[in-house]
């Protein structure tokens, strides 16, 4: 099977100078203004939020030296003294002076020839730096005996501040807070953190043929699926979403929806109506209150894209405005354009330090036809064989209207702008869906 990603239909002839994907990304990056408002939230509400302050550890974590195992704590200098006596098989015997449990320290220092029965997490008694695990010792009465060569000085002792030292930077501003970060903040005793306010995104679909779920499907109509994929992708990014529904292909309705969206959100997303036949129509709507360009991208799927800024109440510094992405209408093109452009923009607007996108190489199981001069994304299924090698097969349909192929796929194959045909077995870059927020 040779997969061709060329699904151009009538009216889809390439524009004379389509914009390369990297150039579009650079133009989008230049237009980003991160949200500035900061709010304080309780720790649990901070999950997936963008940290707005550096967190410096106010304490040592752990706060005290403590045992990493159940056993007996003692002064490790006893080990070298025992080794100096010689044979290597000599036994070391210590008297058990008492007990330390987590939350219940041993009250006094531990003297020469003594040890303290200690449980994991218990503070190390003064003058002790080593824990011999209980499996290594023979206990008889109030003495323990073990081979000193089986243990090194300092073993099984977790040092105060070894996780985080007081005054050390624990987390930096811009971090998207994950489960480990919430735990880390709790370990510092931090109950509230400053985070950036969430990015607000308003979106709507355009098209006279669209019907919403729950409505009867009249002849020639299709259900609006883009609002659901957009809702889902946005919700996973933890942005605030405002769904403005379906807007008919009528200039006034589209203008009103765009103005409402721009006045209430940081980012406006639309789908449909930006292909060649409709572009002028949408352009007219944004011309009076937006700086919007209509791009033909050197990309498949997702060739048409409108991008710019909308000024619903007039242009100028201090005036409210919203970034605008006019996504294509085809359901797969919507998702691919979102993942390639909108996602990165939303991360940047949120004020986050962008996480490195997941990407790795896999061997294509089939030859792929690819014309240099545009970036192509193929829906594909990647799998790992029993030897641990990754290979990838494009889904049978690469039409940008076939959403089921997106459901079937678990990754996109990304074929770079200058790349040509791919031979079977050659390595290609894949962008896994798993792990993509
Ligand atoms: P357009 O870019 O408006 O010409 O739309 C391109 C194709 O995508 C057409 O077949 C539309 O019917 C389809 N389409 C547009 N918007 C949606 C939507 N929200 N849900 C499903 N299909 C859509
Ligand atoms: Mg349309």
Short mmCIF file of N, CA and C in Angstrom, two decimals, residues 134-233:
data_model
loop_
_atom_site.label_atom_id
_atom_site.label_comp_id
_atom_site.label_asym_id
_atom_site.label_seq_id
_atom_site.Cartn_x
_atom_site.Cartn_y
_atom_site.Cartn_z
N UNK A 134 17.68 -3.87 59.68
CA UNK A 134 17.43 -4.90 60.70
C UNK A 134 17.73 -6.32 60.18
N UNK A 135 17.66 -6.50 58.83
CA UNK A 135 17.95 -7.82 58.26
C UNK A 135 19.43 -8.19 58.41
N UNK A 136 20.30 -7.19 58.64
CA UNK A 136 21.74 -7.46 58.71
C UNK A 136 22.21 -7.84 60.12
N UNK A 137 21.33 -7.70 61.11
CA UNK A 137 21.81 -7.85 62.50
C UNK A 137 21.26 -9.10 63.15
N UNK A 138 21.99 -9.54 64.14
CA UNK A 138 21.47 -10.58 65.05
C UNK A 138 21.26 -9.87 66.38
N UNK A 139 20.04 -9.98 66.88
CA UNK A 139 19.77 -9.31 68.15
C UNK A 139 19.76 -10.35 69.26
N UNK A 140 20.49 -10.05 70.33
CA UNK A 140 20.36 -10.93 71.49
C UNK A 140 20.27 -10.05 72.72
N UNK A 141 19.11 -10.11 73.35
CA UNK A 141 18.85 -9.26 74.51
C UNK A 141 18.88 -7.81 74.08
N UNK A 142 19.68 -7.00 74.73
CA UNK A 142 19.72 -5.58 74.40
C UNK A 142 20.95 -5.27 73.53
N UNK A 143 21.53 -6.29 72.90
CA UNK A 143 22.66 -6.06 71.98
C UNK A 143 22.29 -6.45 70.55
N UNK A 144 22.93 -5.76 69.59
CA UNK A 144 22.86 -6.22 68.19
C UNK A 144 24.28 -6.43 67.69
N UNK A 145 24.44 -7.45 66.83
CA UNK A 145 25.75 -7.78 66.27
C UNK A 145 25.60 -7.88 64.76
N UNK A 146 26.56 -7.30 64.04
CA UNK A 146 26.53 -7.39 62.57
C UNK A 146 27.95 -7.28 62.02
N UNK A 147 28.08 -7.59 60.70
CA UNK A 147 29.39 -7.49 60.03
C UNK A 147 29.58 -6.05 59.55
N UNK A 148 30.59 -5.35 60.05
CA UNK A 148 30.76 -3.95 59.66
C UNK A 148 31.06 -3.79 58.17
N UNK A 149 31.62 -4.83 57.53
CA UNK A 149 31.96 -4.69 56.10
C UNK A 149 30.72 -4.64 55.22
N UNK A 150 29.58 -5.04 55.77
CA UNK A 150 28.36 -5.06 54.95
C UNK A 150 27.74 -3.67 54.81
N UNK A 151 28.32 -2.71 55.50
CA UNK A 151 27.66 -1.39 55.52
C UNK A 151 28.69 -0.27 55.48
N UNK A 152 28.32 0.81 54.76
CA UNK A 152 29.22 1.98 54.69
C UNK A 152 28.71 3.07 55.60
N UNK A 153 29.65 3.87 56.06
CA UNK A 153 29.27 5.00 56.91
C UNK A 153 28.30 5.91 56.15
N UNK A 154 27.25 6.35 56.79
CA UNK A 154 26.28 7.26 56.16
C UNK A 154 25.13 6.52 55.48
N UNK A 155 25.21 5.18 55.42
CA UNK A 155 24.19 4.41 54.70
C UNK A 155 22.82 4.55 55.36
N UNK A 156 21.80 4.55 54.51
CA UNK A 156 20.39 4.51 54.94
C UNK A 156 19.99 5.69 55.82
N UNK A 157 20.70 6.79 55.63
CA UNK A 157 20.35 8.02 56.35
C UNK A 157 20.02 9.08 55.32
N UNK A 158 18.79 9.62 55.37
CA UNK A 158 18.40 10.71 54.48
C UNK A 158 18.74 12.02 55.16
N UNK A 159 19.49 12.85 54.45
CA UNK A 159 19.99 14.09 55.06
C UNK A 159 18.95 15.21 55.07
N UNK A 160 18.98 16.02 56.10
CA UNK A 160 18.13 17.21 56.15
C UNK A 160 18.42 18.06 54.91
N UNK A 161 17.38 18.54 54.25
CA UNK A 161 17.57 19.42 53.09
C UNK A 161 18.00 18.69 51.83
N UNK A 162 18.05 17.34 51.85
CA UNK A 162 18.52 16.64 50.64
C UNK A 162 17.49 16.72 49.52
N UNK A 163 16.22 16.83 49.84
CA UNK A 163 15.20 17.03 48.82
C UNK A 163 15.23 18.49 48.38
N UNK A 164 15.05 19.40 49.31
CA UNK A 164 15.13 20.84 49.04
C UNK A 164 15.75 21.53 50.25
N UNK A 165 16.79 22.32 50.00
CA UNK A 165 17.40 23.06 51.11
C UNK A 165 16.67 24.38 51.30
N UNK A 166 16.60 24.86 52.52
CA UNK A 166 15.98 26.16 52.81
C UNK A 166 16.65 27.24 51.93
N UNK A 167 15.84 28.07 51.28
CA UNK A 167 16.39 29.13 50.43
C UNK A 167 16.61 28.72 48.99
N UNK A 168 16.46 27.43 48.71
CA UNK A 168 16.68 26.92 47.35
C UNK A 168 15.41 27.16 46.51
N UNK A 169 15.62 27.47 45.20
CA UNK A 169 14.46 27.64 44.31
C UNK A 169 13.80 26.28 44.12
N UNK A 170 12.55 26.17 44.51
CA UNK A 170 11.85 24.89 44.40
C UNK A 170 11.12 24.78 43.07
N UNK A 171 10.42 25.83 42.67
CA UNK A 171 9.70 25.87 41.40
C UNK A 171 9.82 27.28 40.83
N UNK A 172 9.91 27.38 39.52
CA UNK A 172 10.03 28.71 38.92
C UNK A 172 8.73 29.14 38.26
N UNK A 173 8.52 30.46 38.23
CA UNK A 173 7.32 31.03 37.61
C UNK A 173 7.25 30.55 36.16
N UNK A 174 6.02 30.26 35.72
CA UNK A 174 5.84 29.78 34.35
C UNK A 174 5.64 28.28 34.30
N UNK A 175 5.84 27.64 35.42
CA UNK A 175 5.68 26.19 35.47
C UNK A 175 4.19 25.83 35.42
N UNK A 176 3.83 24.85 34.61
CA UNK A 176 2.46 24.31 34.65
C UNK A 176 2.46 23.27 35.76
N UNK A 177 1.66 23.52 36.79
CA UNK A 177 1.76 22.69 38.00
C UNK A 177 1.12 21.32 37.80
N UNK A 178 1.92 20.29 38.02
CA UNK A 178 1.46 18.91 37.89
C UNK A 178 1.35 18.26 39.25
N UNK A 179 0.98 16.97 39.27
CA UNK A 179 0.80 16.28 40.55
C UNK A 179 2.03 16.33 41.45
N UNK A 180 3.24 16.13 40.90
CA UNK A 180 4.45 16.15 41.74
C UNK A 180 4.65 17.54 42.34
N UNK A 181 4.30 18.58 41.56
CA UNK A 181 4.49 19.95 42.05
C UNK A 181 3.55 20.25 43.23
N UNK A 182 2.30 19.76 43.12
CA UNK A 182 1.37 19.99 44.24
C UNK A 182 1.90 19.32 45.50
N UNK A 183 2.40 18.10 45.35
CA UNK A 183 2.98 17.40 46.50
C UNK A 183 4.19 18.14 47.03
N UNK A 184 5.02 18.62 46.11
CA UNK A 184 6.23 19.34 46.53
C UNK A 184 5.87 20.61 47.31
N UNK A 185 4.87 21.34 46.81
CA UNK A 185 4.44 22.55 47.51
C UNK A 185 3.89 22.20 48.90
N UNK A 186 3.14 21.11 48.97
CA UNK A 186 2.62 20.67 50.27
C UNK A 186 3.78 20.33 51.20
N UNK A 187 4.85 19.71 50.65
CA UNK A 187 5.99 19.32 51.50
C UNK A 187 6.70 20.55 52.06
N UNK A 188 6.48 21.70 51.43
CA UNK A 188 7.06 22.96 51.93
C UNK A 188 6.10 23.66 52.89
N UNK A 189 4.91 23.12 53.03
CA UNK A 189 3.91 23.76 53.89
C UNK A 189 3.19 24.89 53.19
N UNK A 190 3.30 24.96 51.86
CA UNK A 190 2.65 26.04 51.10
C UNK A 190 1.19 25.67 50.87
N UNK A 191 0.26 26.52 51.32
CA UNK A 191 -1.16 26.19 51.21
C UNK A 191 -1.83 26.88 50.04
N UNK A 192 -1.23 27.96 49.55
CA UNK A 192 -1.81 28.77 48.47
C UNK A 192 -0.70 29.22 47.56
N UNK A 193 -0.98 29.32 46.27
CA UNK A 193 0.04 29.85 45.35
C UNK A 193 -0.56 30.89 44.42
N UNK A 194 0.32 31.74 43.88
CA UNK A 194 -0.10 32.73 42.90
C UNK A 194 -0.01 32.09 41.52
N UNK A 195 -1.11 32.15 40.79
CA UNK A 195 -1.15 31.59 39.43
C UNK A 195 -1.71 32.65 38.49
N UNK A 196 -1.38 32.51 37.21
CA UNK A 196 -1.99 33.41 36.22
C UNK A 196 -3.44 33.02 36.03
N UNK A 197 -4.26 34.00 35.73
CA UNK A 197 -5.66 33.66 35.45
C UNK A 197 -5.70 32.79 34.20
N UNK A 198 -6.74 31.98 34.12
CA UNK A 198 -6.83 31.07 32.98
C UNK A 198 -7.14 31.86 31.70
N UNK A 199 -6.63 31.35 30.59
CA UNK A 199 -6.90 31.96 29.29
C UNK A 199 -8.36 31.68 28.93
N UNK A 200 -9.04 32.71 28.39
CA UNK A 200 -10.44 32.53 27.98
C UNK A 200 -10.50 32.37 26.46
N UNK A 201 -11.19 31.35 26.02
CA UNK A 201 -11.29 31.10 24.59
C UNK A 201 -12.76 31.00 24.20
N UNK A 202 -13.17 31.83 23.24
CA UNK A 202 -14.54 31.75 22.72
C UNK A 202 -14.48 31.12 21.33
N UNK A 203 -15.44 30.29 21.03
CA UNK A 203 -15.41 29.65 19.70
C UNK A 203 -16.81 29.42 19.16
N UNK A 204 -16.88 29.40 17.83
CA UNK A 204 -18.13 29.03 17.20
C UNK A 204 -17.85 28.41 15.84
N UNK A 205 -18.86 27.71 15.34
CA UNK A 205 -18.76 27.10 14.02
C UNK A 205 -19.54 27.95 13.05
N UNK A 206 -19.10 27.97 11.80
CA UNK A 206 -19.87 28.66 10.77
C UNK A 206 -20.29 27.66 9.71
N UNK A 207 -21.47 27.83 9.20
CA UNK A 207 -21.92 26.98 8.10
C UNK A 207 -23.42 26.80 8.11
N UNK A 208 -24.06 27.11 6.96
CA UNK A 208 -25.51 26.94 6.85
C UNK A 208 -25.91 25.47 6.92
N UNK A 209 -24.95 24.58 6.60
CA UNK A 209 -25.27 23.16 6.56
C UNK A 209 -25.19 22.51 7.94
N UNK A 210 -24.75 23.24 8.95
CA UNK A 210 -24.47 22.62 10.25
C UNK A 210 -25.71 22.54 11.12
N UNK A 211 -25.85 21.41 11.75
CA UNK A 211 -26.91 21.20 12.73
C UNK A 211 -26.25 20.80 14.04
N UNK A 212 -26.81 21.26 15.15
CA UNK A 212 -26.25 20.89 16.44
C UNK A 212 -26.79 19.54 16.88
N UNK A 213 -26.03 18.85 17.67
CA UNK A 213 -26.45 17.58 18.25
C UNK A 213 -27.81 17.80 18.92
N UNK A 214 -28.75 16.90 18.68
CA UNK A 214 -30.08 17.04 19.28
C UNK A 214 -31.09 17.58 18.29
N UNK A 215 -30.60 18.22 17.22
CA UNK A 215 -31.52 18.72 16.19
C UNK A 215 -31.70 17.64 15.12
N UNK A 216 -32.86 17.67 14.43
CA UNK A 216 -32.99 16.72 13.31
C UNK A 216 -32.04 17.12 12.19
N UNK A 217 -31.59 16.11 11.43
CA UNK A 217 -30.64 16.38 10.36
C UNK A 217 -31.39 16.52 9.05
N UNK A 218 -31.54 17.75 8.56
CA UNK A 218 -32.25 17.98 7.30
C UNK A 218 -31.38 17.53 6.14
N UNK A 219 -32.02 17.37 4.96
CA UNK A 219 -31.28 16.93 3.77
C UNK A 219 -30.13 17.90 3.50
N UNK A 220 -28.98 17.35 3.18
CA UNK A 220 -27.82 18.18 2.83
C UNK A 220 -27.09 18.75 4.03
N UNK A 221 -27.51 18.38 5.21
CA UNK A 221 -26.88 18.95 6.42
C UNK A 221 -25.93 17.95 7.07
N UNK A 222 -25.06 18.46 7.91
CA UNK A 222 -24.16 17.59 8.70
C UNK A 222 -24.21 18.09 10.15
N UNK A 223 -23.94 17.17 11.05
CA UNK A 223 -23.84 17.59 12.44
C UNK A 223 -22.54 18.33 12.66
N UNK A 224 -22.61 19.32 13.51
CA UNK A 224 -21.44 20.13 13.85
C UNK A 224 -20.55 19.32 14.81
N UNK A 225 -19.46 18.80 14.29
CA UNK A 225 -18.54 18.05 15.17
C UNK A 225 -17.39 18.93 15.66
N UNK A 226 -17.10 20.00 14.92
CA UNK A 226 -15.92 20.81 15.29
C UNK A 226 -16.03 21.43 16.67
N UNK A 227 -17.26 21.80 17.05
CA UNK A 227 -17.41 22.42 18.37
C UNK A 227 -17.12 21.42 19.48
N UNK A 228 -17.26 20.15 19.16
CA UNK A 228 -16.97 19.13 20.18
C UNK A 228 -15.49 18.80 20.25
N UNK A 229 -14.83 18.70 19.09
CA UNK A 229 -13.38 18.46 19.15
C UNK A 229 -12.69 19.69 19.76
N UNK A 230 -13.17 20.88 19.37
CA UNK A 230 -12.54 22.09 19.94
C UNK A 230 -12.77 22.17 21.44
N UNK A 231 -14.02 21.92 21.84
CA UNK A 231 -14.33 21.94 23.28
C UNK A 231 -13.41 20.97 24.02
N UNK A 232 -13.24 19.77 23.46
CA UNK A 232 -12.46 18.74 24.13
C UNK A 232 -10.98 19.12 24.20
N UNK A 233 -10.43 19.60 23.10
CA UNK A 233 -9.01 19.97 23.09
C UNK A 233 -8.76 21.15 24.02
#
